[in-house]
XYZ file of C-alpha atoms in Angstrom:
676
model
C -0.014 0.021 0.032
C 1.459 3.361 -0.991
C 2.366 5.956 1.793
C 0.058 9.007 1.619
C 1.539 12.492 1.753
C 1.303 13.782 5.330
C -1.498 16.117 6.004
C 0.679 18.309 8.211
C 3.252 18.570 5.359
C 0.836 20.421 3.028
C 2.059 23.956 2.603
C -0.453 26.745 3.361
C -4.121 26.135 2.257
C -5.175 27.027 5.711
C -8.856 27.199 4.835
C -8.844 23.860 3.079
C -7.116 22.173 6.091
C -9.498 23.765 8.601
C -12.680 22.708 6.534
C -11.450 19.245 6.392
C -10.454 19.077 10.107
C -13.738 20.491 11.154
C -15.566 17.712 9.462
C -13.223 15.184 11.029
C -14.177 16.674 14.392
C -17.957 16.938 13.608
C -19.090 14.823 10.574
C -22.522 16.296 11.028
C -21.090 19.517 9.375
C -21.762 17.895 6.055
C -18.682 17.622 4.016
C -16.399 19.798 1.960
C -16.451 20.912 -1.601
C -12.928 21.966 -2.699
C -12.877 24.467 -5.698
C -9.722 25.562 -7.470
C -7.288 25.417 -10.323
C -5.438 22.414 -11.015
C -2.164 21.569 -9.173
C -3.255 23.173 -5.788
C -2.999 20.064 -3.612
C -6.832 19.583 -3.497
C -6.596 15.693 -3.936
C -3.349 15.428 -1.893
C -4.884 17.110 1.244
C -8.137 15.063 1.004
C -6.387 11.733 0.653
C -4.122 12.605 3.571
C -7.032 13.437 5.959
C -7.979 9.669 6.219
C -4.795 8.927 8.204
C -5.913 11.333 10.804
C -9.376 10.024 11.250
C -9.954 8.129 14.555
C -10.437 4.417 14.297
C -13.944 2.903 14.194
C -15.361 -0.098 15.912
C -17.367 -2.378 13.559
C -19.360 -5.703 13.957
C -16.988 -8.523 13.199
C -17.794 -9.948 9.640
C -20.278 -7.238 8.726
C -19.813 -5.998 5.185
C -21.661 -2.798 6.112
C -19.567 -1.523 8.999
C -22.371 -1.584 11.606
C -21.597 -0.098 14.875
C -21.467 -2.758 17.747
C -22.943 -0.328 20.184
C -25.969 0.299 17.975
C -26.153 -2.016 14.949
C -28.514 -1.259 12.049
C -31.583 -3.481 12.586
C -32.126 -3.626 8.855
C -28.534 -4.506 7.922
C -28.597 -7.169 5.095
C -25.899 -9.040 7.112
C -27.923 -8.810 10.307
C -29.248 -9.546 12.752
C -26.009 -9.041 14.737
C -25.181 -10.910 17.947
C -23.724 -8.598 20.679
C -20.118 -8.745 21.652
C -18.107 -9.609 18.633
C -16.415 -6.401 17.104
C -13.081 -5.173 15.708
C -11.425 -1.818 15.372
C -9.957 -0.590 12.013
C -9.001 2.780 10.459
C -11.786 4.846 9.003
C -12.032 4.197 5.194
C -11.581 6.633 2.460
C -13.569 5.512 -0.556
C -12.969 7.110 -3.975
C -15.954 7.273 -6.376
C -14.579 7.502 -10.024
C -16.387 9.862 -12.300
C -17.184 7.030 -14.726
C -18.499 4.455 -12.173
C -21.637 2.512 -12.905
C -24.841 2.670 -10.869
C -24.120 -0.885 -9.693
C -20.599 -0.018 -8.566
C -22.011 2.803 -6.351
C -25.070 1.338 -4.765
C -24.188 -2.367 -5.238
C -25.521 -5.168 -7.290
C -28.339 -7.541 -6.809
C -28.258 -10.993 -8.520
C -31.518 -10.693 -10.535
C -31.362 -14.321 -11.754
C -31.148 -15.727 -8.325
C -33.794 -13.308 -7.057
C -36.209 -14.446 -9.766
C -35.438 -18.115 -9.626
C -34.748 -18.797 -5.953
C -36.115 -15.828 -4.049
C -32.682 -15.092 -2.678
C -31.347 -11.503 -1.909
C -27.817 -12.072 -3.199
C -26.339 -8.664 -2.717
C -22.871 -7.368 -3.518
C -22.288 -4.196 -1.553
C -21.235 -1.046 -3.370
C -19.182 2.057 -2.627
C -21.804 3.560 -0.484
C -21.551 0.579 1.858
C -17.855 0.724 1.903
C -17.848 4.452 2.866
C -20.330 4.108 5.814
C -18.930 5.754 8.841
C -15.960 6.970 6.693
C -15.089 9.376 3.845
C -16.485 9.258 0.243
C -14.213 11.232 -2.128
C -15.368 12.321 -5.430
C -12.580 13.945 -7.520
C -13.951 16.122 -10.321
C -17.341 15.912 -8.740
C -18.841 18.371 -11.206
C -18.223 15.811 -14.002
C -20.306 13.179 -12.164
C -23.246 11.817 -14.252
C -26.640 12.969 -13.271
C -27.963 9.674 -12.204
C -24.995 9.100 -9.826
C -25.595 12.514 -8.465
C -29.341 11.642 -7.798
C -28.123 8.532 -5.886
C -25.732 10.374 -3.867
C -28.483 13.036 -3.025
C -30.782 10.374 -1.867
C -28.116 8.697 0.345
C -26.882 11.998 1.821
C -30.441 13.027 2.787
C -31.619 9.720 4.180
C -28.403 8.153 5.630
C -29.303 5.087 3.783
C -28.955 3.378 0.403
C -31.895 1.621 -1.392
C -31.507 -0.862 -4.200
C -34.842 -1.624 -5.837
C -34.911 -4.039 -8.737
C -38.313 -5.432 -9.961
C -39.945 -5.601 -6.505
C -36.913 -6.966 -4.718
C -35.507 -4.273 -2.307
C -32.219 -4.090 -0.213
C -31.457 -1.325 2.255
C -28.431 -0.448 4.340
C -27.118 2.411 6.252
C -24.916 4.772 4.382
C -23.775 7.810 6.456
C -20.450 9.236 5.244
C -18.298 12.329 5.073
C -18.786 13.611 1.460
C -15.722 15.466 0.118
C -15.457 16.588 -3.482
C -12.948 18.471 -5.475
C -13.505 20.295 -8.815
C -11.904 22.662 -11.111
C -14.551 25.371 -11.974
C -13.237 25.741 -15.500
C -14.743 22.292 -16.400
C -18.208 23.200 -15.279
C -20.382 23.821 -12.305
C -22.297 21.555 -10.005
C -26.048 20.962 -9.911
C -27.568 23.370 -7.285
C -29.074 20.334 -5.373
C -25.660 18.671 -4.915
C -23.960 21.963 -4.185
C -26.334 22.562 -1.393
C -25.427 19.122 0.132
C -21.927 20.089 0.835
C -21.712 21.707 4.217
C -18.606 23.710 3.662
C -16.919 25.010 0.404
C -13.251 26.318 -0.103
C -11.627 28.205 -2.833
C -7.937 27.334 -3.337
C -5.227 28.692 -5.498
C -1.558 28.290 -5.701
C 0.700 30.956 -4.008
C 2.348 33.631 -6.049
C 5.164 34.052 -3.392
C 8.524 32.452 -4.755
C 9.630 31.270 -1.281
C 6.359 29.445 -0.619
C 6.483 27.760 -4.116
C 10.161 26.733 -3.377
C 8.999 25.013 -0.240
C 6.268 23.247 -2.033
C 8.595 21.861 -4.560
C 11.269 20.938 -1.938
C 8.675 18.914 0.071
C 7.119 17.189 -2.993
C 10.544 16.080 -4.315
C 11.614 14.854 -0.858
C 8.459 12.796 -0.665
C 8.705 11.377 -4.321
C 12.448 10.228 -3.352
C 11.403 8.562 -0.189
C 7.659 8.362 0.849
C 8.146 6.227 3.984
C 11.097 8.422 5.149
C 9.303 11.564 4.441
C 6.211 10.390 6.316
C 8.341 9.342 9.258
C 9.740 12.872 9.616
C 6.264 14.189 9.961
C 4.917 11.443 12.325
C 5.056 13.484 15.353
C 3.017 16.358 13.935
C 0.504 13.941 12.479
C 0.051 12.334 15.974
C -0.446 15.869 17.450
C -3.208 16.731 15.036
C -4.747 13.295 15.522
C -4.823 13.743 19.251
C -6.328 17.208 18.886
C -9.150 15.711 16.725
C -9.835 13.195 19.322
C -9.993 15.724 22.169
C -12.209 18.164 20.091
C -14.672 15.209 19.514
C -14.807 14.541 23.220
C -15.385 18.286 23.920
C -17.928 18.866 21.176
C -21.170 17.636 23.277
C -20.128 20.285 25.990
C -19.817 23.266 23.637
C -22.690 25.753 24.197
C -24.264 27.560 21.416
C -26.054 30.559 23.072
C -28.893 32.511 21.857
C -26.566 35.418 20.899
C -24.528 33.320 18.505
C -27.835 31.805 17.187
C -29.189 35.325 16.487
C -26.020 36.094 14.613
C -26.284 33.027 12.527
C -29.954 33.602 11.602
C -29.181 37.371 10.897
C -26.219 36.405 8.604
C -28.195 33.978 6.537
C -31.141 36.347 6.221
C -28.903 39.270 5.208
C -27.121 37.137 2.469
C -30.553 35.890 1.358
C -29.615 32.302 1.266
C -32.362 29.778 0.283
C -33.893 27.424 2.757
C -32.693 26.632 6.365
C -29.839 24.145 5.721
C -27.278 27.122 5.815
C -28.397 28.076 9.188
C -28.063 24.469 10.541
C -24.683 23.938 8.952
C -23.331 27.354 10.231
C -24.429 26.378 13.644
C -22.664 22.895 13.641
C -19.546 24.502 12.015
C -19.303 27.259 14.713
C -19.835 24.551 17.500
C -16.905 22.530 15.774
C -14.700 25.516 15.610
C -15.131 26.233 19.347
C -14.336 22.517 20.127
C -11.272 22.699 17.866
C -10.008 25.783 19.756
C -10.565 24.057 23.056
C -13.482 26.224 24.119
C -16.873 25.408 25.360
C -18.605 28.625 24.172
C -19.296 29.627 20.637
C -17.867 33.207 19.998
C -18.620 35.725 17.297
C -15.330 34.876 15.663
C -16.509 31.304 15.319
C -19.815 32.575 13.730
C -17.770 34.693 11.131
C -15.426 31.817 10.239
C -18.424 29.458 9.849
C -20.099 32.016 7.484
C -17.002 32.216 5.306
C -17.007 28.584 4.917
C -20.681 27.703 4.791
C -22.359 30.429 2.799
C -20.460 31.336 -0.425
C -21.608 28.425 -2.569
C -25.188 28.971 -1.308
C -25.448 32.467 -2.559
C -25.170 31.612 -6.296
C -28.430 32.327 -8.224
C -27.027 31.237 -11.731
C -23.821 29.786 -13.152
C -22.569 33.247 -14.094
C -22.551 34.396 -10.405
C -19.017 34.399 -8.871
C -18.910 32.649 -5.591
C -17.875 34.730 -2.566
C -19.019 36.710 0.393
C -18.901 40.465 1.150
C -16.777 40.412 4.334
C -17.593 43.990 5.151
C -21.343 43.226 5.047
C -20.605 40.101 7.168
C -18.804 42.217 9.798
C -21.618 44.805 9.938
C -24.282 42.111 10.463
C -22.361 40.401 13.200
C -21.755 43.751 14.932
C -25.397 44.743 14.697
C -26.674 41.463 16.145
C -23.802 40.907 18.593
C -23.491 41.721 22.235
C -25.925 39.174 23.612
C -24.984 36.045 25.785
C -21.875 37.811 27.080
C -20.069 38.437 23.802
C -19.641 41.572 21.808
C -19.792 42.075 18.055
C -15.905 41.633 17.957
C -16.121 38.065 19.194
C -14.327 38.785 22.483
C -15.338 36.115 25.136
C -13.989 33.675 27.623
C -11.381 31.043 26.858
C -8.384 31.131 24.498
C -8.037 29.178 21.396
C -6.322 28.991 17.980
C -8.717 28.614 15.071
C -5.834 27.924 12.768
C -5.141 24.266 12.523
C -1.489 25.016 11.903
C -0.633 21.321 11.607
C 2.774 21.964 10.377
C 5.330 24.560 9.235
C 5.425 26.273 5.859
C 1.994 27.959 6.116
C 0.797 30.260 3.570
C -1.493 30.082 0.392
C 0.487 27.528 -1.243
C -0.041 23.685 -1.832
C 1.473 20.554 -3.265
C 1.514 20.257 -7.154
C -0.592 17.628 -8.917
C 0.511 16.157 -12.151
C -2.199 17.726 -14.439
C -0.487 20.902 -15.374
C -1.565 21.037 -19.084
C -2.195 24.345 -20.503
C -5.692 25.336 -21.577
C -6.798 25.842 -25.126
C -6.671 28.845 -27.243
C -7.044 32.212 -25.547
C -9.227 35.251 -26.465
C -8.889 36.378 -29.998
C -6.163 38.930 -30.635
C -7.060 42.398 -31.991
C -6.459 42.835 -35.670
C -6.089 46.266 -37.020
C -8.407 46.105 -40.029
C -10.874 48.641 -41.380
C -14.578 48.218 -40.471
C -17.442 47.785 -42.718
C -20.381 49.865 -43.660
C -19.214 53.063 -42.003
C -19.403 51.472 -38.473
C -17.841 53.815 -35.895
C -14.350 52.735 -34.799
C -12.812 53.190 -31.354
C -9.550 55.082 -30.710
C -7.956 51.907 -29.334
C -6.855 50.664 -32.768
C -8.205 50.585 -36.428
C -11.000 48.213 -37.013
C -11.704 47.277 -33.355
C -14.077 48.535 -30.744
C -14.106 47.943 -27.134
C -16.403 45.035 -25.841
C -20.009 45.831 -25.461
C -21.942 44.687 -22.412
C -24.315 41.775 -22.794
C -28.034 42.596 -22.629
C -30.231 40.945 -19.898
C -30.428 37.213 -20.644
C -33.880 35.618 -21.368
C -35.491 32.217 -21.330
C -34.949 30.645 -24.844
C -36.815 28.193 -26.939
C -35.497 24.632 -26.739
C -33.079 23.808 -29.629
C -32.436 20.070 -30.087
C -30.689 17.718 -32.325
C -33.124 15.512 -34.452
C -33.087 11.801 -34.199
C -32.228 9.361 -31.465
C -28.756 9.454 -29.832
C -26.715 7.578 -27.417
C -24.629 10.274 -25.836
C -24.046 11.315 -22.195
C -27.135 11.818 -19.998
C -28.517 15.249 -20.041
C -31.616 17.327 -20.840
C -31.592 18.375 -24.438
C -32.118 15.787 -27.223
C -33.806 12.413 -27.340
C -31.448 9.361 -26.781
C -31.190 5.906 -25.594
C -30.264 6.058 -21.895
C -30.074 3.924 -18.720
C -32.886 5.979 -17.224
C -36.137 7.209 -18.863
C -39.326 5.577 -20.236
C -39.144 1.947 -21.306
C -39.548 1.600 -25.020
C -38.669 -2.133 -25.550
C -36.374 -4.928 -24.589
C -33.091 -6.656 -25.749
C -30.602 -9.190 -24.670
C -28.110 -7.687 -22.178
C -24.707 -6.750 -23.518
C -22.450 -7.310 -20.429
C -23.891 -7.041 -16.844
C -27.661 -6.809 -16.569
C -28.566 -3.411 -15.094
C -32.342 -2.820 -15.964
C -34.483 -5.942 -16.004
C -37.516 -5.952 -18.333
C -39.570 -8.346 -16.371
C -42.307 -9.028 -18.863
C -39.958 -9.828 -21.675
C -38.008 -12.158 -19.377
C -40.938 -14.141 -18.358
C -42.019 -14.251 -21.980
C -38.628 -15.692 -22.923
C -38.605 -18.168 -20.087
C -42.174 -19.473 -20.267
C -42.011 -21.786 -23.348
C -39.121 -23.923 -21.790
C -40.582 -24.654 -18.347
C -41.686 -28.154 -19.093
C -38.396 -28.901 -20.783
C -36.433 -27.607 -17.776
C -38.383 -29.951 -15.548
C -40.220 -27.276 -13.608
C -42.487 -29.136 -10.928
C -43.227 -26.331 -8.362
C -44.625 -22.841 -8.549
C -41.400 -21.061 -9.187
C -40.256 -20.088 -12.645
C -37.131 -21.702 -13.892
C -35.064 -18.784 -15.396
C -31.687 -19.091 -17.035
C -29.176 -16.517 -18.087
C -30.323 -16.628 -21.789
C -33.816 -15.646 -20.711
C -32.906 -12.277 -19.139
C -33.840 -9.194 -21.070
C -32.570 -5.733 -20.594
C -35.046 -2.943 -20.725
C -34.348 -0.413 -23.561
C -35.076 3.169 -22.270
C -35.480 6.564 -23.917
C -34.357 9.653 -22.074
C -32.517 12.862 -22.908
C -28.825 13.367 -23.746
C -26.497 16.384 -23.360
C -25.027 17.709 -26.568
C -22.011 19.724 -27.550
C -23.484 23.248 -28.371
C -20.816 25.049 -30.470
C -21.359 28.779 -30.848
C -20.022 30.401 -33.917
C -20.176 34.141 -33.352
C -19.662 36.909 -35.902
C -17.550 39.668 -34.312
C -16.814 41.695 -37.429
C -17.530 45.280 -38.087
C -20.968 44.601 -39.626
C -22.061 43.449 -36.075
C -20.176 46.178 -34.196
C -22.991 48.641 -33.496
C -22.996 48.942 -29.704
C -26.897 48.312 -29.212
C -26.773 45.418 -31.723
C -23.730 43.657 -30.340
C -25.274 44.016 -26.848
C -28.394 42.271 -27.943
C -26.284 39.553 -29.798
C -24.199 38.882 -26.545
C -27.478 38.726 -24.387
C -28.966 36.069 -26.835
C -25.838 33.942 -26.629
C -25.641 34.442 -22.859
C -29.229 33.100 -22.763
C -28.397 30.087 -24.871
C -25.330 29.459 -22.649
C -27.690 29.499 -19.600
C -29.961 27.021 -21.277
C -26.837 24.761 -22.070
C -25.928 24.821 -18.313
C -29.434 23.723 -17.308
C -29.460 21.027 -19.970
C -26.040 19.501 -18.906
C -24.422 20.411 -22.365
C -20.794 20.873 -23.178
C -20.149 24.272 -24.930
C -17.549 25.773 -27.203
C -17.048 29.173 -28.672
C -15.595 30.113 -32.084
C -15.443 33.772 -33.065
C -14.459 35.270 -36.513
C -13.413 38.883 -37.450
C -10.696 40.571 -39.325
C -9.090 37.957 -41.421
C -9.364 34.775 -39.427
C -11.261 32.800 -36.874
C -10.192 31.882 -33.364
C -11.399 29.144 -30.807
C -12.061 31.514 -27.995
C -13.102 28.487 -25.826
C -12.468 24.862 -26.605
C -15.335 22.506 -25.858
C -15.925 22.369 -22.100
C -18.618 21.887 -19.514
C -17.837 25.204 -18.018
C -20.532 27.623 -19.399
C -19.402 30.433 -17.063
C -15.943 30.274 -18.754
C -17.829 30.732 -21.936
C -19.704 33.745 -20.547
C -16.505 35.347 -19.432
C -14.938 34.988 -22.903
C -18.093 36.315 -24.457
C -18.088 39.445 -22.251
C -14.595 40.394 -23.266
C -15.116 39.735 -26.995
C -13.969 42.606 -29.100
C -15.508 43.533 -32.474
C -14.430 45.195 -35.659
C -12.848 44.371 -39.118
C -14.080 42.352 -41.987
C -16.321 39.229 -41.973
C -14.379 35.959 -42.652
C -17.467 33.752 -42.498
C -15.913 30.971 -44.254
C -12.862 30.994 -41.874
C -15.453 30.784 -38.904
C -17.254 27.809 -40.397
C -14.050 25.900 -41.271
C -12.693 26.423 -37.678
C -15.918 25.227 -36.288
C -15.778 22.149 -38.606
C -12.230 21.406 -37.381
C -13.411 21.731 -33.720
C -16.185 19.227 -34.287
C -13.838 16.839 -36.155
C -11.577 16.773 -33.125
C -14.490 16.412 -30.671
C -15.868 13.471 -32.586
C -12.569 11.504 -32.001
C -12.695 12.247 -28.267
C -16.319 11.684 -27.679
C -17.946 9.939 -30.594
C -21.401 9.440 -28.906
C -21.909 13.064 -28.170
C -23.804 14.825 -30.942
C -23.196 18.428 -31.894
C -25.602 21.439 -32.249
C -23.983 24.386 -34.137
C -25.474 27.796 -33.437
C -24.181 30.367 -35.888
C -24.778 33.925 -34.749
C -24.363 36.315 -37.653
C -26.138 38.610 -40.031
C -24.909 36.378 -42.964
C -22.477 38.798 -44.657
C -19.185 37.381 -45.896
C -16.360 39.862 -46.985
C -12.641 39.726 -47.274
C -10.497 37.714 -49.537
C -11.272 36.267 -53.047
C -14.925 35.117 -53.554
C -15.957 35.204 -49.840
C -19.599 34.384 -50.503
C -18.874 31.281 -52.611
C -16.218 30.147 -50.108
C -18.615 30.473 -47.252
C -21.191 28.501 -49.159
C -18.787 25.616 -49.780
C -17.810 25.618 -46.041
C -21.484 25.553 -45.002
C -22.193 22.581 -47.229
C -19.663 20.417 -45.290
C -22.000 20.436 -42.289
C -24.954 19.664 -44.489
C -23.137 16.637 -45.991
C -22.286 15.323 -42.507
C -25.950 15.842 -41.053
C -24.779 18.174 -38.314
C -27.715 20.060 -36.844
C -27.330 23.744 -37.339
C -29.289 26.836 -36.275
C -28.583 30.358 -37.624
C -29.469 33.262 -35.397
C -30.162 36.021 -37.715
C -28.862 39.344 -36.311
C -29.685 41.442 -39.311
C -31.592 44.690 -38.432
C -33.179 47.595 -39.914
C -36.052 48.168 -42.269
C -34.139 46.825 -45.328
C -32.959 43.202 -44.829
C -30.986 41.057 -47.313
C -31.981 37.669 -45.944
C -28.441 36.395 -46.009
C -28.657 34.568 -42.722
C -31.645 32.538 -44.258
C -29.556 31.697 -47.235
C -26.704 30.515 -45.034
C -29.083 28.335 -43.082
C -30.184 26.665 -46.202
C -26.594 25.941 -47.186
C -25.984 24.489 -43.736
C -29.091 22.216 -44.100
C -30.423 24.015 -40.840
C -32.912 26.730 -39.892
C -32.774 30.464 -39.348
C -34.371 32.357 -36.379
C -34.214 35.959 -35.517
C -33.281 37.336 -32.211
C -36.912 37.938 -31.411
C -37.898 34.538 -32.372
C -35.359 32.923 -30.163
C -37.271 33.930 -27.088
C -39.416 31.251 -25.526
C -42.669 33.238 -25.572
C -42.486 34.493 -29.169
C -43.119 31.254 -31.265
C -45.048 28.083 -30.788
C -42.249 25.445 -31.179
C -38.786 26.211 -32.503
C -37.838 22.501 -32.054
C -40.416 21.519 -34.721
C -38.887 24.033 -37.119
C -35.351 22.774 -36.494
C -36.319 19.098 -36.885
C -38.633 19.852 -39.891
C -35.859 21.608 -41.721
C -33.423 18.752 -41.216
C -35.892 16.200 -42.334
C -36.768 18.176 -45.436
C -33.033 18.412 -46.309
């Protein structure tokens, strides 16, 4: 077994270490979500935490880690006889992003259940994590159906496996820890709210701290066991402090004054529901116990707010997480002073809220191997003349400063025609593991969703030949049928945005950005990947390679400059190349191309003919395309409609894109594809 990096050897990352330690003291806090750029010791710190967790007593031979003092009466391995128990370290179970449902909740032997009536159950990761840590790296990339199962288990403290009338239940109470890179997409609000605390991490910009990070990492890689031995005393001290804080926790008093501050803070920041109040109360109590105090002070409430509220204040994916600390201090001061404490948090007892488990503190961290650079950056400015007498800025010929996006609106649903087999989502029809049953087939690999009627129908003609004599049905492996289900998939929505001079009028570009922002918000809600290609001047750029982070696309869109000629063909060809690469990476994910333009093509020899040939590449491959027509004014040339015809798609105006403006844009998109 490999030696983990010592928790106390992590350089800096004080908030991250404190949040993890508070959950070790009080698992009722509800877990930690760690957000930050790659290479900032997120995974290193989480994996190191398991070595500090106190040992747990379990019933001997129980696969579900029942507590011998209060065994689960519904445990599948029960009932348990009193007396026999064993002590072992708390487990840290990692849930891979690509795990199957059976691997998470466990697998039931359907064949034995039908033929013998036996609940032959193989526990999954939720059972392994009971009374331990469940760690999900890149939790924002977890499939929706796994997220639903996690939500259910976290809410009920138990996992249920239901298969065709056969039910198995077992306890599943665990400390949920997730790490994510926000550039790769955000979490569903329901799962986001299930994390008690959240921490933003970033690498230090101080050379001395970065030197210390590298020095410790190299020393660990050269001799993991020897490096861990040098930190053994610090690890033992923190472990003992956790045990002492756990013992002190029941004695900590949360007075009415602290409760009023908690309630006032949650109300002032307009967080939804009451979970934030409860989490703040538990966190403040754990902070006091960690500091060796039996009284919760205002300083504990303040620190609890900084950890428990930022991720609960986001109203949409484009809102930056965070908390206004000046407003927080004003609220605490206004509602402080009760229960023998003032607004500054002065009170009895001394304590150090900084875990300080080892030297080298500061906002640094251990590097992780994934340091690959991101894709293309924002398009560079190109000093070319504008078109049509558009006003130019003084910052450079042919370019205007970015226009602000108009207010986003609810858009009509755009979908890809046909039936796909891509990743689960909410946009286009697809064959999925979840959804309505549309038929049955022989299982390919392990059986996951039994079609009971088809299985009985397949087995019934062979009962006499198989020697059936009793009431039971003789079922064999060849009789089993998998249910075919239809649901929704997520697509790759690739935006191709015209940023040329013909689009550069301030009010017009503001409306265009508002429309694209609205479509990005729709893509977030439907679990799509998004990409952004822009064209202006003499070339096209990939402003954002395909990603699950729609807020990253919104940032690139906001800073998009405009001006210059209209290389429409270059934009289409760049988009075609992006799709070609993405098909190699994810062949099952279908694409929807949204071209935002007025349809003009200028610059270079035969720009219109070249744009037509580029558009016909999409039509030949059957790629679903929509052209958002941005042409305005009393006289319209209809060029966007002609482009849509070449693409084999449909054209809609900015007004028609709104959800309340037309009866069904989906039918238009699908109808035009069938006609083509």
